[in-house]
Structure formats: C-alpha cells, structure tokens
Amino acid sequence: MKIIKITLLLVVALSLTNCASGYKMIEPKAINYISANENDGVILEYKYDLLDKKYEKKELKKGVKLVAVKVTNNSGKDLVFGRDAKLAYENGTEIYVMENEKAFKTLKQSPASYLWYLLLTPVNFYTSKTNSNGVQEQTSSTPIGLILGPGLAGGNMIAASSANKKFKEELLEYNVNGTLIEDGATRYGLIGIKTEAFDALKLKIQ
C-alpha cells in the first residue's frame, strides 16, 4: 500500500507542476510605462517582464524578451517603425526586432509535450481485503490510468492550444513592425528581441 500511495502522490505532484498555463493578456494600451526615452521629438516608452508561467520560462530558455512599446511621434513628419524609427540600445547599437510570427513560435507552449501523460495509461490502483485474522483474502485493481492518462494529456493540450491562440492574436494585433506612425499619433506594439538582459532602449530616427 505504501508503494501505491507514493506512486499516486508522484502522479499528482507531476500533474500540478507540469500542467499547461493560461495566457494573461498584456494589453499594451493599459500598461503603466515607467521607462521612457525621447529622440528628435519621438518618445519611446517601453516595458519588459510581461509574460509569466510557461511563457516566462520560454523567454529565459530561448534568450528572447517580449517588450511592450508605446511610440508617440511629435517629430513633424510621418515615420515607419523599423525603417525611419529603429529600435536601439543606449549605446546606439541597433536591435534586431523579430517578426511577431517568429517570436510567437519561439515563446509558445508545445501542446504535444503533454502527450507524455499517456504513459500513465497502464497505471492501476490496487486494493486488498483482509479478514479479521489479518490474512489477505482478495486483491482487486482499478485501471485509473485509462482515465488519468488521456484525461491529463487531452486537458493540457487543449489548455495550451487555447493559451497559444490568445497569445498569437495579441501579438498580431500589436504588430508594430513596418507600421506607419503619423505625425502627432501614438502607436502601441509588442516586439520580441534576442537578449537575456533588460537593457535600456531608445529609437534612432533616420
């Protein structure tokens, strides 16, 4: 019985620590931006540390940071983000801004990774009965794995796919690369950059 209890506890622990995570909408327009930089009448406000749970772990693992940006154009001319207004570090080094589709593929959860729960399918729960003299009379088994394995696999795959869909939709909605920022206008965006640090950012105006 001790082995059975330990096995069940391990299954429960693995289920809780390796389950799919949801996606919390970032909503760049509602963010309270703290970091800001102005250059030639163009104000860049930005914020790191946007993701959590599985997505945050992917950021750390892949060396990619998702950044929310708010660009206010008071330069007196229209600008195209990525052409006339390029993202750079404080030292002037230009930053390669990932295509949002690539950023999504890099940071998304992998629904297929939860198929390992199917390995629990053969698990049986054994119970035994003893008589008044303490002698074991009968042992029976319940195939809990037939429900546990496919249930955990399917549930987590659905949850991961649903979270990924929300993540992708928000990235597409706030895709600022190549967009026109008219004079006097403000644009919000979500961009992925290859970095492991939280370095200060600015815009280089061409």
PDB file of C-alpha atoms in Angstrom:
ATOM      1  CA  MET A   1       0.000   0.000   0.000  1.00  0.00           C
ATOM      2  CA  LYS A   2       2.849   2.387   0.727  1.00  0.00           C
ATOM      3  CA  ILE A   3       4.158   1.983  -2.826  1.00  0.00           C
ATOM      4  CA  ILE A   4       0.704   2.677  -4.214  1.00  0.00           C
ATOM      5  CA  LYS A   5       0.342   5.838  -2.117  1.00  0.00           C
ATOM      6  CA  ILE A   6       3.790   7.063  -3.122  1.00  0.00           C
ATOM      7  CA  THR A   7       3.009   6.431  -6.806  1.00  0.00           C
ATOM      8  CA  LEU A   8      -0.262   8.337  -6.578  1.00  0.00           C
ATOM      9  CA  LEU A   9       1.429  11.227  -4.803  1.00  0.00           C
ATOM     10  CA  LEU A  10       4.086  11.381  -7.541  1.00  0.00           C
ATOM     11  CA  VAL A  11       1.409  11.392 -10.222  1.00  0.00           C
ATOM     12  CA  VAL A  12      -0.455  14.226  -8.515  1.00  0.00           C
ATOM     13  CA  ALA A  13       2.774  16.216  -7.993  1.00  0.00           C
ATOM     14  CA  LEU A  14       3.796  15.838 -11.642  1.00  0.00           C
ATOM     15  CA  SER A  15       0.327  16.835 -12.769  1.00  0.00           C
ATOM     16  CA  LEU A  16       0.407  20.027 -10.718  1.00  0.00           C
ATOM     17  CA  THR A  17       3.942  21.109 -11.653  1.00  0.00           C
ATOM     18  CA  ASN A  18       3.892  20.230 -15.355  1.00  0.00           C
ATOM     19  CA  CYS A  19       0.417  21.367 -16.362  1.00  0.00           C
ATOM     20  CA  ALA A  20      -0.229  23.841 -19.153  1.00  0.00           C
ATOM     21  CA  SER A  21      -0.561  27.502 -18.186  1.00  0.00           C
ATOM     22  CA  GLY A  22      -3.058  30.071 -19.345  1.00  0.00           C
ATOM     23  CA  TYR A  23      -2.169  33.309 -21.125  1.00  0.00           C
ATOM     24  CA  LYS A  24      -2.715  36.603 -19.341  1.00  0.00           C
ATOM     25  CA  MET A  25      -3.478  39.345 -21.859  1.00  0.00           C
ATOM     26  CA  ILE A  26      -0.813  42.081 -21.824  1.00  0.00           C
ATOM     27  CA  GLU A  27      -2.902  44.947 -23.241  1.00  0.00           C
ATOM     28  CA  PRO A  28      -0.121  47.443 -24.158  1.00  0.00           C
ATOM     29  CA  LYS A  29      -2.578  50.345 -24.176  1.00  0.00           C
ATOM     30  CA  ALA A  30      -3.359  49.797 -20.495  1.00  0.00           C
ATOM     31  CA  ILE A  31       0.230  49.429 -19.267  1.00  0.00           C
ATOM     32  CA  ASN A  32       1.746  51.955 -16.892  1.00  0.00           C
ATOM     33  CA  TYR A  33       5.039  52.599 -18.684  1.00  0.00           C
ATOM     34  CA  ILE A  34       7.938  53.626 -16.460  1.00  0.00           C
ATOM     35  CA  SER A  35      10.938  53.560 -18.839  1.00  0.00           C
ATOM     36  CA  ALA A  36      10.993  56.297 -21.495  1.00  0.00           C
ATOM     37  CA  ASN A  37      13.381  57.942 -23.949  1.00  0.00           C
ATOM     38  CA  GLU A  38      12.936  60.865 -26.365  1.00  0.00           C
ATOM     39  CA  ASN A  39      14.843  61.484 -29.571  1.00  0.00           C
ATOM     40  CA  ASP A  40      14.095  64.134 -32.236  1.00  0.00           C
ATOM     41  CA  GLY A  41      10.553  64.605 -30.973  1.00  0.00           C
ATOM     42  CA  VAL A  42       9.757  60.906 -30.857  1.00  0.00           C
ATOM     43  CA  ILE A  43       9.006  59.448 -27.430  1.00  0.00           C
ATOM     44  CA  LEU A  44       9.602  55.764 -26.797  1.00  0.00           C
ATOM     45  CA  GLU A  45       8.059  54.219 -23.692  1.00  0.00           C
ATOM     46  CA  TYR A  46       8.619  50.528 -23.038  1.00  0.00           C
ATOM     47  CA  LYS A  47       8.230  47.716 -20.554  1.00  0.00           C
ATOM     48  CA  TYR A  48       9.899  44.334 -20.125  1.00  0.00           C
ATOM     49  CA  ASP A  49       8.737  41.489 -17.857  1.00  0.00           C
ATOM     50  CA  LEU A  50       5.355  40.927 -19.496  1.00  0.00           C
ATOM     51  CA  LEU A  51       4.973  37.152 -19.506  1.00  0.00           C
ATOM     52  CA  ASP A  52       4.512  34.641 -16.721  1.00  0.00           C
ATOM     53  CA  LYS A  53       4.452  30.892 -16.071  1.00  0.00           C
ATOM     54  CA  LYS A  54       5.335  28.734 -19.096  1.00  0.00           C
ATOM     55  CA  TYR A  55       5.845  31.741 -21.367  1.00  0.00           C
ATOM     56  CA  GLU A  56       8.253  33.402 -18.970  1.00  0.00           C
ATOM     57  CA  LYS A  57      10.235  30.161 -18.749  1.00  0.00           C
ATOM     58  CA  LYS A  58      10.450  30.091 -22.546  1.00  0.00           C
ATOM     59  CA  GLU A  59      11.841  33.638 -22.521  1.00  0.00           C
ATOM     60  CA  LEU A  60      14.619  32.562 -20.166  1.00  0.00           C
ATOM     61  CA  LYS A  61      15.326  29.341 -22.057  1.00  0.00           C
ATOM     62  CA  LYS A  62      15.376  30.904 -25.535  1.00  0.00           C
ATOM     63  CA  GLY A  63      17.108  34.173 -24.634  1.00  0.00           C
ATOM     64  CA  VAL A  64      14.245  36.245 -26.003  1.00  0.00           C
ATOM     65  CA  LYS A  65      12.467  39.154 -24.359  1.00  0.00           C
ATOM     66  CA  LEU A  66       8.974  40.305 -25.234  1.00  0.00           C
ATOM     67  CA  VAL A  67       8.731  44.089 -24.909  1.00  0.00           C
ATOM     68  CA  ALA A  68       5.685  46.350 -24.945  1.00  0.00           C
ATOM     69  CA  VAL A  69       6.330  49.696 -26.634  1.00  0.00           C
ATOM     70  CA  LYS A  70       4.458  52.979 -26.884  1.00  0.00           C
ATOM     71  CA  VAL A  71       5.700  55.339 -29.577  1.00  0.00           C
ATOM     72  CA  THR A  72       4.493  58.951 -29.712  1.00  0.00           C
ATOM     73  CA  ASN A  73       5.512  60.810 -32.846  1.00  0.00           C
ATOM     74  CA  ASN A  74       5.921  64.575 -32.435  1.00  0.00           C
ATOM     75  CA  SER A  75       8.752  64.854 -34.973  1.00  0.00           C
ATOM     76  CA  GLY A  76       6.794  66.890 -37.530  1.00  0.00           C
ATOM     77  CA  LYS A  77       6.855  64.059 -40.084  1.00  0.00           C
ATOM     78  CA  ASP A  78       5.375  60.623 -40.596  1.00  0.00           C
ATOM     79  CA  LEU A  79       7.591  57.692 -39.640  1.00  0.00           C
ATOM     80  CA  VAL A  80       7.626  53.974 -40.382  1.00  0.00           C
ATOM     81  CA  PHE A  81       8.664  51.866 -37.413  1.00  0.00           C
ATOM     82  CA  GLY A  82      11.674  49.752 -38.331  1.00  0.00           C
ATOM     83  CA  ARG A  83      12.682  51.986 -41.238  1.00  0.00           C
ATOM     84  CA  ASP A  84      12.594  55.630 -40.120  1.00  0.00           C
ATOM     85  CA  ALA A  85      12.469  54.827 -36.414  1.00  0.00           C
ATOM     86  CA  LYS A  86      14.725  51.945 -35.451  1.00  0.00           C
ATOM     87  CA  LEU A  87      14.999  50.349 -32.029  1.00  0.00           C
ATOM     88  CA  ALA A  88      18.455  50.527 -30.446  1.00  0.00           C
ATOM     89  CA  TYR A  89      20.270  50.197 -27.142  1.00  0.00           C
ATOM     90  CA  GLU A  90      21.520  53.266 -25.270  1.00  0.00           C
ATOM     91  CA  ASN A  91      24.996  52.859 -26.806  1.00  0.00           C
ATOM     92  CA  GLY A  92      23.484  53.214 -30.284  1.00  0.00           C
ATOM     93  CA  THR A  93      23.672  49.554 -31.309  1.00  0.00           C
ATOM     94  CA  GLU A  94      20.637  48.726 -33.427  1.00  0.00           C
ATOM     95  CA  ILE A  95      18.450  45.873 -32.273  1.00  0.00           C
ATOM     96  CA  TYR A  96      17.168  43.104 -34.470  1.00  0.00           C
ATOM     97  CA  VAL A  97      13.424  43.066 -33.939  1.00  0.00           C
ATOM     98  CA  MET A  98      11.977  39.611 -34.512  1.00  0.00           C
ATOM     99  CA  GLU A  99       8.971  39.127 -36.750  1.00  0.00           C
ATOM    100  CA  ASN A 100       5.975  38.587 -34.488  1.00  0.00           C
ATOM    101  CA  GLU A 101       5.304  35.187 -36.037  1.00  0.00           C
ATOM    102  CA  LYS A 102       8.842  34.107 -35.193  1.00  0.00           C
ATOM    103  CA  ALA A 103       8.523  35.489 -31.663  1.00  0.00           C
ATOM    104  CA  PHE A 104       5.312  33.513 -31.258  1.00  0.00           C
ATOM    105  CA  LYS A 105       6.862  30.252 -32.453  1.00  0.00           C
ATOM    106  CA  THR A 106       9.824  30.801 -30.126  1.00  0.00           C
ATOM    107  CA  LEU A 107       7.795  31.530 -26.997  1.00  0.00           C
ATOM    108  CA  LYS A 108       4.628  29.459 -27.422  1.00  0.00           C
ATOM    109  CA  GLN A 109       3.800  26.374 -25.381  1.00  0.00           C
ATOM    110  CA  SER A 110       4.118  22.996 -27.089  1.00  0.00           C
ATOM    111  CA  PRO A 111       0.805  21.115 -26.778  1.00  0.00           C
ATOM    112  CA  ALA A 112       2.462  17.906 -27.984  1.00  0.00           C
ATOM    113  CA  SER A 113       4.791  17.957 -24.972  1.00  0.00           C
ATOM    114  CA  TYR A 114       1.863  16.911 -22.777  1.00  0.00           C
ATOM    115  CA  LEU A 115       1.463  13.611 -24.592  1.00  0.00           C
ATOM    116  CA  TRP A 116       3.848  12.110 -22.037  1.00  0.00           C
ATOM    117  CA  TYR A 117       0.834  11.899 -19.706  1.00  0.00           C
ATOM    118  CA  LEU A 118      -0.305   8.971 -21.847  1.00  0.00           C
ATOM    119  CA  LEU A 119       2.457   6.980 -20.152  1.00  0.00           C
ATOM    120  CA  LEU A 120       0.148   6.923 -17.129  1.00  0.00           C
ATOM    121  CA  THR A 121      -2.472   4.944 -19.070  1.00  0.00           C
ATOM    122  CA  PRO A 122      -1.319   1.498 -17.778  1.00  0.00           C
ATOM    123  CA  VAL A 123      -1.462   2.636 -14.129  1.00  0.00           C
ATOM    124  CA  ASN A 124      -3.758   0.519 -11.949  1.00  0.00           C
ATOM    125  CA  PHE A 125      -4.937   1.191  -8.418  1.00  0.00           C
ATOM    126  CA  TYR A 126      -4.748  -1.955  -6.304  1.00  0.00           C
ATOM    127  CA  THR A 127      -6.822  -2.594  -3.185  1.00  0.00           C
ATOM    128  CA  SER A 128      -6.861  -5.628  -0.933  1.00  0.00           C
ATOM    129  CA  LYS A 129      -9.183  -7.002   1.693  1.00  0.00           C
ATOM    130  CA  THR A 130      -8.144  -8.846   4.827  1.00  0.00           C
ATOM    131  CA  ASN A 131     -10.151 -10.935   7.229  1.00  0.00           C
ATOM    132  CA  SER A 132     -10.409 -10.464  10.960  1.00  0.00           C
ATOM    133  CA  ASN A 133      -7.223 -12.507  11.421  1.00  0.00           C
ATOM    134  CA  GLY A 134      -5.237 -10.105   9.241  1.00  0.00           C
ATOM    135  CA  VAL A 135      -4.960 -12.569   6.370  1.00  0.00           C
ATOM    136  CA  GLN A 136      -5.299 -11.141   2.883  1.00  0.00           C
ATOM    137  CA  GLU A 137      -8.307 -12.641   1.164  1.00  0.00           C
ATOM    138  CA  GLN A 138      -8.758 -10.688  -2.068  1.00  0.00           C
ATOM    139  CA  THR A 139      -6.926  -8.171  -4.211  1.00  0.00           C
ATOM    140  CA  SER A 140      -8.630  -6.084  -6.879  1.00  0.00           C
ATOM    141  CA  SER A 141      -7.343  -3.495  -9.354  1.00  0.00           C
ATOM    142  CA  THR A 142      -8.916  -0.423 -10.893  1.00  0.00           C
ATOM    143  CA  PRO A 143      -7.453   0.844 -14.219  1.00  0.00           C
ATOM    144  CA  ILE A 144      -7.382   4.515 -13.219  1.00  0.00           C
ATOM    145  CA  GLY A 145      -4.735   5.186 -15.865  1.00  0.00           C
ATOM    146  CA  LEU A 146      -7.308   4.738 -18.645  1.00  0.00           C
ATOM    147  CA  ILE A 147      -8.932   7.958 -17.444  1.00  0.00           C
ATOM    148  CA  LEU A 148      -5.953   9.682 -15.841  1.00  0.00           C
ATOM    149  CA  GLY A 149      -3.522   9.429 -18.777  1.00  0.00           C
ATOM    150  CA  PRO A 150      -5.744  10.519 -21.702  1.00  0.00           C
ATOM    151  CA  GLY A 151      -7.582  12.994 -19.451  1.00  0.00           C
ATOM    152  CA  LEU A 152      -4.435  14.826 -18.366  1.00  0.00           C
ATOM    153  CA  ALA A 153      -2.920  14.702 -21.852  1.00  0.00           C
ATOM    154  CA  GLY A 154      -6.056  15.956 -23.585  1.00  0.00           C
ATOM    155  CA  GLY A 155      -6.865  18.594 -20.971  1.00  0.00           C
ATOM    156  CA  ASN A 156      -3.390  20.081 -21.004  1.00  0.00           C
ATOM    157  CA  MET A 157      -3.158  20.050 -24.800  1.00  0.00           C
ATOM    158  CA  ILE A 158      -6.465  21.906 -25.067  1.00  0.00           C
ATOM    159  CA  ALA A 159      -5.403  24.431 -22.398  1.00  0.00           C
ATOM    160  CA  ALA A 160      -2.019  25.041 -24.072  1.00  0.00           C
ATOM    161  CA  SER A 161      -3.604  25.458 -27.511  1.00  0.00           C
ATOM    162  CA  SER A 162      -6.181  27.904 -26.154  1.00  0.00           C
ATOM    163  CA  ALA A 163      -3.482  29.971 -24.398  1.00  0.00           C
ATOM    164  CA  ASN A 164      -1.316  29.972 -27.523  1.00  0.00           C
ATOM    165  CA  LYS A 165      -4.246  31.211 -29.609  1.00  0.00           C
ATOM    166  CA  LYS A 166      -4.753  34.208 -27.312  1.00  0.00           C
ATOM    167  CA  PHE A 167      -1.011  34.900 -27.307  1.00  0.00           C
ATOM    168  CA  LYS A 168      -0.793  34.822 -31.103  1.00  0.00           C
ATOM    169  CA  GLU A 169      -3.869  37.009 -31.565  1.00  0.00           C
ATOM    170  CA  GLU A 170      -2.453  39.685 -29.256  1.00  0.00           C
ATOM    171  CA  LEU A 171       0.925  39.601 -30.993  1.00  0.00           C
ATOM    172  CA  LEU A 172      -0.779  40.063 -34.368  1.00  0.00           C
ATOM    173  CA  GLU A 173      -2.983  42.866 -33.040  1.00  0.00           C
ATOM    174  CA  TYR A 174       0.047  44.773 -31.734  1.00  0.00           C
ATOM    175  CA  ASN A 175       2.439  44.053 -34.584  1.00  0.00           C
ATOM    176  CA  VAL A 176       4.159  47.432 -34.963  1.00  0.00           C
ATOM    177  CA  ASN A 177       6.914  46.371 -37.379  1.00  0.00           C
ATOM    178  CA  GLY A 178       6.622  48.277 -40.646  1.00  0.00           C
ATOM    179  CA  THR A 179       3.614  50.297 -39.486  1.00  0.00           C
ATOM    180  CA  LEU A 180       3.152  53.969 -40.263  1.00  0.00           C
ATOM    181  CA  ILE A 181       3.187  56.334 -37.282  1.00  0.00           C
ATOM    182  CA  GLU A 182       1.744  59.605 -38.455  1.00  0.00           C
ATOM    183  CA  ASP A 183       2.920  62.907 -37.022  1.00  0.00           C
ATOM    184  CA  GLY A 184       1.055  63.511 -33.761  1.00  0.00           C
ATOM    185  CA  ALA A 185      -0.018  59.886 -33.470  1.00  0.00           C
ATOM    186  CA  THR A 186       0.752  57.225 -30.868  1.00  0.00           C
ATOM    187  CA  ARG A 187       1.216  53.545 -31.647  1.00  0.00           C
ATOM    188  CA  TYR A 188       1.438  50.582 -29.304  1.00  0.00           C
ATOM    189  CA  GLY A 189       3.262  47.358 -30.038  1.00  0.00           C
ATOM    190  CA  LEU A 190       4.609  44.049 -28.789  1.00  0.00           C
ATOM    191  CA  ILE A 191       8.032  43.103 -30.076  1.00  0.00           C
ATOM    192  CA  GLY A 192      10.429  40.247 -29.495  1.00  0.00           C
ATOM    193  CA  ILE A 193      14.163  40.891 -29.235  1.00  0.00           C
ATOM    194  CA  LYS A 194      17.069  38.477 -28.805  1.00  0.00           C
ATOM    195  CA  THR A 195      18.571  39.356 -25.446  1.00  0.00           C
ATOM    196  CA  GLU A 196      18.957  37.949 -21.959  1.00  0.00           C
ATOM    197  CA  ALA A 197      19.301  41.367 -20.320  1.00  0.00           C
ATOM    198  CA  PHE A 198      16.916  44.226 -19.544  1.00  0.00           C
ATOM    199  CA  ASP A 199      18.976  46.941 -21.224  1.00  0.00           C
ATOM    200  CA  ALA A 200      17.711  50.485 -21.730  1.00  0.00           C
ATOM    201  CA  LEU A 201      16.178  51.125 -25.160  1.00  0.00           C
ATOM    202  CA  LYS A 202      15.806  54.134 -27.451  1.00  0.00           C
ATOM    203  CA  LEU A 203      14.779  54.970 -31.012  1.00  0.00           C
ATOM    204  CA  LYS A 204      17.175  56.056 -33.742  1.00  0.00           C
ATOM    205  CA  ILE A 205      15.392  58.445 -36.068  1.00  0.00           C
ATOM    206  CA  GLN A 206      16.511  58.432 -39.699  1.00  0.00           C
TER     207      GLN A 206
END
